[in-house]
PDB file of C-alpha atoms and ligand atoms in Angstrom:
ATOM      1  CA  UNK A   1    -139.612 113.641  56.221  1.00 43.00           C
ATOM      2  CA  UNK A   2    -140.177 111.866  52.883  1.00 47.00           C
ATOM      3  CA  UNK A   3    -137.384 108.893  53.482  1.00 62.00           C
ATOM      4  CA  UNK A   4    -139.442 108.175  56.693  1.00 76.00           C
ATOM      5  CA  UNK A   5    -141.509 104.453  56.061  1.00 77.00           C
ATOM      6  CA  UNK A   6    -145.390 104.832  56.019  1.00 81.00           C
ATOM      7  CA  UNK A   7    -147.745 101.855  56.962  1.00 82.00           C
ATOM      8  CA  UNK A   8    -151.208 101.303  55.235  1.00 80.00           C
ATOM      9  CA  UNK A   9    -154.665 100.686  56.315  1.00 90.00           C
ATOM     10  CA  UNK A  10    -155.589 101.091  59.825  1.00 94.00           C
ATOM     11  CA  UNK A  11    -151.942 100.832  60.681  1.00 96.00           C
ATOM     12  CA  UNK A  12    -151.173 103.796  58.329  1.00 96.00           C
ATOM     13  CA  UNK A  13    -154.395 105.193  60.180  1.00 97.00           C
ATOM     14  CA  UNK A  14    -152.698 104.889  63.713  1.00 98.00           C
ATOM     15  CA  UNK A  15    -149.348 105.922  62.405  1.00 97.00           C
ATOM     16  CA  UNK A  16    -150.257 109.181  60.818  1.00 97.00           C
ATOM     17  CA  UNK A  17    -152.420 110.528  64.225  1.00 98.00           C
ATOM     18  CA  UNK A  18    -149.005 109.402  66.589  1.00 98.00           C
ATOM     19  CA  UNK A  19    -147.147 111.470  63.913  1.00 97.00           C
ATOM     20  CA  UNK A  20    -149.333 114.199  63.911  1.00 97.00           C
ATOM     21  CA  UNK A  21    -146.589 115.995  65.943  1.00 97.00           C
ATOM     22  CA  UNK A  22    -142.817 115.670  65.075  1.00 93.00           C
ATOM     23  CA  UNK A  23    -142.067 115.726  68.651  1.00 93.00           C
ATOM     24  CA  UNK A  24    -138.129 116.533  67.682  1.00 89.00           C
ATOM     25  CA  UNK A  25    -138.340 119.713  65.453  1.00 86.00           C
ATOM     26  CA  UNK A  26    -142.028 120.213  65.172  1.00 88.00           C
ATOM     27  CA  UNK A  27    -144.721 121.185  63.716  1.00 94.00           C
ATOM     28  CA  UNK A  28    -147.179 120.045  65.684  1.00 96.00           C
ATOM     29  CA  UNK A  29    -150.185 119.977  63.561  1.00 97.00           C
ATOM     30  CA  UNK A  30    -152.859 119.292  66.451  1.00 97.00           C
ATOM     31  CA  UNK A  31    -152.154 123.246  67.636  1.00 97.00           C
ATOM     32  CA  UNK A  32    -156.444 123.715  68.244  1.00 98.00           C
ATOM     33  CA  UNK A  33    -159.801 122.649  67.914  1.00 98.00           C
ATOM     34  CA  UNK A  34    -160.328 123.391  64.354  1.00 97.00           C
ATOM     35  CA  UNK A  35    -157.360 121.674  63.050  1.00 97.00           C
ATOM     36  CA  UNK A  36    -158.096 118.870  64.946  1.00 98.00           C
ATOM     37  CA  UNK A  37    -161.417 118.897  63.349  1.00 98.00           C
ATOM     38  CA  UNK A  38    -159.930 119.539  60.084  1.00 97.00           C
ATOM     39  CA  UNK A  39    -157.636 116.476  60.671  1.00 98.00           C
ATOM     40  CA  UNK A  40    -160.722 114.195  61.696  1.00 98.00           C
ATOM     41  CA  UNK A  41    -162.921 115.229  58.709  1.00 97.00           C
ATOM     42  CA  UNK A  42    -159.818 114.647  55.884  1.00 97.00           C
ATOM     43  CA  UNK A  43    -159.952 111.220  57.636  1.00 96.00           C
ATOM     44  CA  UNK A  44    -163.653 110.914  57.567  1.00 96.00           C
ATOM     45  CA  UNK A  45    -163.464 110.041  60.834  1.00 97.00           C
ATOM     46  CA  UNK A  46    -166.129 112.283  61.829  1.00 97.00           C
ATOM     47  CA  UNK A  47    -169.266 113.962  60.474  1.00 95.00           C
ATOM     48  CA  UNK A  48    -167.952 117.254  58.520  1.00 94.00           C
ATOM     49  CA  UNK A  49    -170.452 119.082  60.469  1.00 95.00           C
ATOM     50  CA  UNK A  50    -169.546 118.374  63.773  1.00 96.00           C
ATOM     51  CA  UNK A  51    -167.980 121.055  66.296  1.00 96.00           C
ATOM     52  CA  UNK A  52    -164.780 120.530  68.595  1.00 98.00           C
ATOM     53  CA  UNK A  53    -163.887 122.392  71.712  1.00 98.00           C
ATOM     54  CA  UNK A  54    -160.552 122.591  73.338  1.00 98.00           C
ATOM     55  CA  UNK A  55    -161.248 119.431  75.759  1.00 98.00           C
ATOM     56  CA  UNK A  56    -161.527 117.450  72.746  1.00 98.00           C
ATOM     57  CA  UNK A  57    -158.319 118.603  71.646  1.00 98.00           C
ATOM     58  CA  UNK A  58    -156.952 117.498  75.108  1.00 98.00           C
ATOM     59  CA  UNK A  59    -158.538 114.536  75.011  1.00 98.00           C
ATOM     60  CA  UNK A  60    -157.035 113.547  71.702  1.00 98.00           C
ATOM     61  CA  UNK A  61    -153.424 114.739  72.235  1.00 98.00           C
ATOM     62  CA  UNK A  62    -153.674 112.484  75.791  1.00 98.00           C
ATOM     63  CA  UNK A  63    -154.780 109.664  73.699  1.00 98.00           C
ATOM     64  CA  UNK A  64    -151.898 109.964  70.706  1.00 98.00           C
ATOM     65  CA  UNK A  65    -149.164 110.100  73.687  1.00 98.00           C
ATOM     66  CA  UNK A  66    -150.978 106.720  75.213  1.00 98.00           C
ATOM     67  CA  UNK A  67    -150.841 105.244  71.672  1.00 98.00           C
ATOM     68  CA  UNK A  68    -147.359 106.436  70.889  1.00 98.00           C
ATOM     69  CA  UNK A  69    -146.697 104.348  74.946  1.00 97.00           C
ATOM     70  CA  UNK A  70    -148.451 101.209  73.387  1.00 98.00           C
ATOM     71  CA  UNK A  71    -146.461 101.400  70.217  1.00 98.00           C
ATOM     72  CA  UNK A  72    -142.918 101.847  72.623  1.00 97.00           C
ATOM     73  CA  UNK A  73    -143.594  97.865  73.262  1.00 97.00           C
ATOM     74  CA  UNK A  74    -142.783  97.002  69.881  1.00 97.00           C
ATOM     75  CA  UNK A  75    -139.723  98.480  70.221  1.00 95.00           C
ATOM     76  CA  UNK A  76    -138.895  97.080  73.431  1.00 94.00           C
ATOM     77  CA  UNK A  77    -140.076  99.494  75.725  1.00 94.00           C
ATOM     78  CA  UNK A  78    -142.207  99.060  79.044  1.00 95.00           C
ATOM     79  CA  UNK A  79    -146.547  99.591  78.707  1.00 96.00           C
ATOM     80  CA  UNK A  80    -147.855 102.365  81.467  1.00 96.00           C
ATOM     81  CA  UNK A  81    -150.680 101.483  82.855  1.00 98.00           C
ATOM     82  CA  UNK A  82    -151.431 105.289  82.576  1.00 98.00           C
ATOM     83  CA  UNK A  83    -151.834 104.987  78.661  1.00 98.00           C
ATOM     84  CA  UNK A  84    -153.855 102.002  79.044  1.00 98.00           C
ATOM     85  CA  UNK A  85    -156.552 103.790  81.055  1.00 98.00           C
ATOM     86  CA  UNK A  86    -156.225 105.937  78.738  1.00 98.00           C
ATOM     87  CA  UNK A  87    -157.125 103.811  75.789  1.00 98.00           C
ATOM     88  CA  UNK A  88    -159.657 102.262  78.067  1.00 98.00           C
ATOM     89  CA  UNK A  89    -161.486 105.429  78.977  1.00 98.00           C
ATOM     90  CA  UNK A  90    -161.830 106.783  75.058  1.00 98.00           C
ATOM     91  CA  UNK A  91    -162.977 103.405  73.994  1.00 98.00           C
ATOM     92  CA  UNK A  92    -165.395 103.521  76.959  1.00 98.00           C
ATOM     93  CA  UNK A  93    -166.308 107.179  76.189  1.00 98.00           C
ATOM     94  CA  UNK A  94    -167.216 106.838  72.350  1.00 98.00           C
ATOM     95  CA  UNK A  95    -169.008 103.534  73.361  1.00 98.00           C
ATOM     96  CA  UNK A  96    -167.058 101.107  70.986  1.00 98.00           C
ATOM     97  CA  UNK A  97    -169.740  98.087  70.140  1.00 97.00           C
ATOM     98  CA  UNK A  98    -169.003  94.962  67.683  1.00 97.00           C
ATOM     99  CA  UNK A  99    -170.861  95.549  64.301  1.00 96.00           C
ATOM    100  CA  UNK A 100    -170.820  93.021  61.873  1.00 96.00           C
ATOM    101  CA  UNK A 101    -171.507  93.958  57.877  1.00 94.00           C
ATOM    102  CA  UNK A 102    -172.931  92.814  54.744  1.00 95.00           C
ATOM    103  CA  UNK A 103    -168.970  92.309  53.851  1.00 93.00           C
ATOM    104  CA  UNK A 104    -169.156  88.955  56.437  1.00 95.00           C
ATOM    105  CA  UNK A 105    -166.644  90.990  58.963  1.00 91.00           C
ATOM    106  CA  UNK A 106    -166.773  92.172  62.322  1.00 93.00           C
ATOM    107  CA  UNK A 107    -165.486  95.973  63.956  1.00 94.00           C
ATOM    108  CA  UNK A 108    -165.728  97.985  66.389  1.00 97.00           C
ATOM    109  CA  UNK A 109    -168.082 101.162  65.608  1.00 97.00           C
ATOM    110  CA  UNK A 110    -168.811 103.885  68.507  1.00 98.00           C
ATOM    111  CA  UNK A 111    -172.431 105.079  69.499  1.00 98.00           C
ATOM    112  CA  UNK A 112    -171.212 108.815  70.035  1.00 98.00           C
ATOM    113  CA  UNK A 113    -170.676 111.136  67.281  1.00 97.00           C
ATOM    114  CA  UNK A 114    -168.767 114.016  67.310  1.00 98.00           C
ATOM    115  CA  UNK A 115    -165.015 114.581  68.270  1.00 98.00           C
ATOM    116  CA  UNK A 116    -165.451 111.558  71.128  1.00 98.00           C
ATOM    117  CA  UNK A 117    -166.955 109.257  68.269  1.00 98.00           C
ATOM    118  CA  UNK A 118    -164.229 109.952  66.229  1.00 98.00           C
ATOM    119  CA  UNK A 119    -161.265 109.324  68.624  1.00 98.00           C
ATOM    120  CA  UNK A 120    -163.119 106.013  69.706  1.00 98.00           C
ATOM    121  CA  UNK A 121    -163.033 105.366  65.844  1.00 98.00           C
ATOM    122  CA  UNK A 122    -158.927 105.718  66.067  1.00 98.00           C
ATOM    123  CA  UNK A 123    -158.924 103.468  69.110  1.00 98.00           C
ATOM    124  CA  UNK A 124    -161.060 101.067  67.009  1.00 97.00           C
ATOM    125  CA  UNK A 125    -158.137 101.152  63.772  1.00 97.00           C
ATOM    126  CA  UNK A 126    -155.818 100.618  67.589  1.00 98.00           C
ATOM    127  CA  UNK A 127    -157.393  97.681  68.146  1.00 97.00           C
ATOM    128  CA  UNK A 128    -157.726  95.860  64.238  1.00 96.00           C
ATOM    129  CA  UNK A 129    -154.437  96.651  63.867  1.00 97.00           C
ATOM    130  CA  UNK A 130    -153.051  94.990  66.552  1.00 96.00           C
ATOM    131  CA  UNK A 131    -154.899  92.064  65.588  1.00 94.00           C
ATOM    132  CA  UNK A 132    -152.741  91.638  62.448  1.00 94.00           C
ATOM    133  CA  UNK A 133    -149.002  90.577  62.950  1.00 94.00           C
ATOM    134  CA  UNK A 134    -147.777  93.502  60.904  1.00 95.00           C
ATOM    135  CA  UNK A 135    -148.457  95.623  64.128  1.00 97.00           C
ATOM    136  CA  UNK A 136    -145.345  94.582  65.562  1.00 96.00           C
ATOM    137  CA  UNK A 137    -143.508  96.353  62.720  1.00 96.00           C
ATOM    138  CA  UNK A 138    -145.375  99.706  63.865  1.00 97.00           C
ATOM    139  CA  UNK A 139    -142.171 101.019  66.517  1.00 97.00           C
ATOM    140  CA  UNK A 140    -140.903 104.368  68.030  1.00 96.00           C
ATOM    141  CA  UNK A 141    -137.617 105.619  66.875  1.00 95.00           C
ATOM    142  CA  UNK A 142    -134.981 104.844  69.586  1.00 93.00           C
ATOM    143  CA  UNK A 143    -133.754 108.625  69.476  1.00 92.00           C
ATOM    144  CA  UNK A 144    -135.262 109.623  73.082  1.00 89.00           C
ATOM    145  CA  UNK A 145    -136.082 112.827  71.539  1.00 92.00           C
ATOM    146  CA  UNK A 146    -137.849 111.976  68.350  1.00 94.00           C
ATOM    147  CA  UNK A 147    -140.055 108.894  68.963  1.00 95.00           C
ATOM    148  CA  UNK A 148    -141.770 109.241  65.707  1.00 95.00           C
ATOM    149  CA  UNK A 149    -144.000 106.368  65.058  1.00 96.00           C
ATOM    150  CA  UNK A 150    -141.783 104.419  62.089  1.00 96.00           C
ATOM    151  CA  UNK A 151    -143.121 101.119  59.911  1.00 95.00           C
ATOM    152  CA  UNK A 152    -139.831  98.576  60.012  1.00 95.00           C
ATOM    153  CA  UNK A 153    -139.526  97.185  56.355  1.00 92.00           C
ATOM    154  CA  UNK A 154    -136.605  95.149  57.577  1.00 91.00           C
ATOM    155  CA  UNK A 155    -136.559  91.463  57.140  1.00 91.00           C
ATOM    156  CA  UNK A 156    -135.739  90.923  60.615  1.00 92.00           C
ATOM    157  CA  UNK A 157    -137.501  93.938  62.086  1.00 90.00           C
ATOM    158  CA  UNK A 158    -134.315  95.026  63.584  1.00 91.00           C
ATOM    159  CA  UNK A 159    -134.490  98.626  62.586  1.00 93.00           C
ATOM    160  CA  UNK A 160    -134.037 101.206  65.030  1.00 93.00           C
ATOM    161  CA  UNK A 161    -134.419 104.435  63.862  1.00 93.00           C
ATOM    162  CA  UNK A 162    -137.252 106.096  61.958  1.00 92.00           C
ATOM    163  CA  UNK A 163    -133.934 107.225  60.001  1.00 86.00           C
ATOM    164  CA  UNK A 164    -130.611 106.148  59.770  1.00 72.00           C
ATOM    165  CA  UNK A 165    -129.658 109.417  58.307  1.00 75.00           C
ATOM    166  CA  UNK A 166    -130.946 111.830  60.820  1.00 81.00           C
ATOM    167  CA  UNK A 167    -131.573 109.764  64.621  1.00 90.00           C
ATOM    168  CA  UNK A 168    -129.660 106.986  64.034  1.00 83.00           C
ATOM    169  CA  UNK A 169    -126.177 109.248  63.200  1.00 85.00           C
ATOM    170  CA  UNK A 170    -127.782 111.822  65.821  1.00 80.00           C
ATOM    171  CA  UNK A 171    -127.958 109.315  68.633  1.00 76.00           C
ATOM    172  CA  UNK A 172    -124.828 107.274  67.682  1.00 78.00           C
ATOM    173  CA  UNK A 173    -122.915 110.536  67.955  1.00 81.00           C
ATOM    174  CA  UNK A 174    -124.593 111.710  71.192  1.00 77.00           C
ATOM    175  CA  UNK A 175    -123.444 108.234  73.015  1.00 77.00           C
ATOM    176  CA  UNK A 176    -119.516 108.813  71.304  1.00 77.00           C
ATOM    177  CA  UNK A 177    -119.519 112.237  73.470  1.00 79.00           C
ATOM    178  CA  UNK A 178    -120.834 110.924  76.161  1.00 76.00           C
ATOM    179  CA  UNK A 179    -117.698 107.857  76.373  1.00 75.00           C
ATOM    180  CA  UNK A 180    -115.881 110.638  75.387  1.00 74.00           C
ATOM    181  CA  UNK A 181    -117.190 112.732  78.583  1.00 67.00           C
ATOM    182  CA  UNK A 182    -117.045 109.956  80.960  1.00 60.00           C
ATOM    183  CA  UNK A 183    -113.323 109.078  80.004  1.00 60.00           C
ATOM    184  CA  UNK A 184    -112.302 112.784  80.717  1.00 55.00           C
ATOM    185  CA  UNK A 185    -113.549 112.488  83.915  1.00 53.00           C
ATOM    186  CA  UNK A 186    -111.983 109.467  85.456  1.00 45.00           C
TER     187      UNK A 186
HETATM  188 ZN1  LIG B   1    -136.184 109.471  64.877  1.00 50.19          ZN
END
């Protein structure tokens, strides 16, 4: 959706692999290998070259869900351990190290290449953005059903909803029936 708010830099980074499936009417765009591959290389994220077999893709769809978890907390919601071993493990796997550049900054670069390189590359953009106070404006829509990963413009950062329009009127609605359904019952 085009009214939906995009982040930049690594947050826009971290934002566009969570969103890489629109978990409430699709498409999911991570549906195999290749267009995970496809994904990483458009990113340069990983060496055009390089191959990726379905564990990769399982490995990266386990590691959106545990970043979409770590995101929830902006929004109020409760960190899993589960997604933290998860973030743990792909750092661990793609062997994140401290570099430090010509450009007088430090940041996290992985020893393995391929498909585990290049996740441990997202989990690196993961861990500069949270570094930065704009990562608290990174939040999950409140609709239970959409979740999309939404950048709050707001002054206050009170927004809820990665749109008013759609989730916001969806859910508001949804909790009127509900009273509604309640009521009748008593
Ligand atoms: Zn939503």
């Amino acid at each position: 959706m085009s009214d939906r708010e995009t982040a930049d830099g690594v947050l826009g980074l971290v934002q566009a692999f969570v969103n890489t499936v629109d978990l409430q009417d699709g498409p999911e765009e991570l549906t195999d290998p290749n267009t995970l591959r496809s994904w990483l290389v458009a990113r340069r994220l990983i060496e055009p070259d390089a191959e990726a077999e379905e564990t990769d893709l399982k490995h990266a769809i386990a590691l959106r869900e545990a970043i979409r978890g770590l995101i929830g907390r902006n929004s109020g919601g409760r960190v899993y351990p589960v997604d933290l071993a998860t973030l743990n493990e792909a750092a661990a796997r793609s062997r994140l190290r401290p570099r430090f550049g010509t450009d007088g900054r430090g940041r996290l670069e992985p020893d393995a290449t391929g498909v585990i390189g290049a996740l441990g590359r997202i989990v690196a953009a993961v861990y500069a953005a949270m570094a930065d106070p704009e990562w608290r404006r990174l939040k999950l829509c409140g609709s239970s059903t959409c979740r999309w990963a939404f950048y709050d413009r707001s002054r206050n950062q009170s927004s809820r909803w990665c749109t008013m329009a759609s989730c916001g009127n969806r859910e508001k609605a949804r909790r009127f029936r509900t009273s509604h359904r309640h009521e009748a019952a008593v």
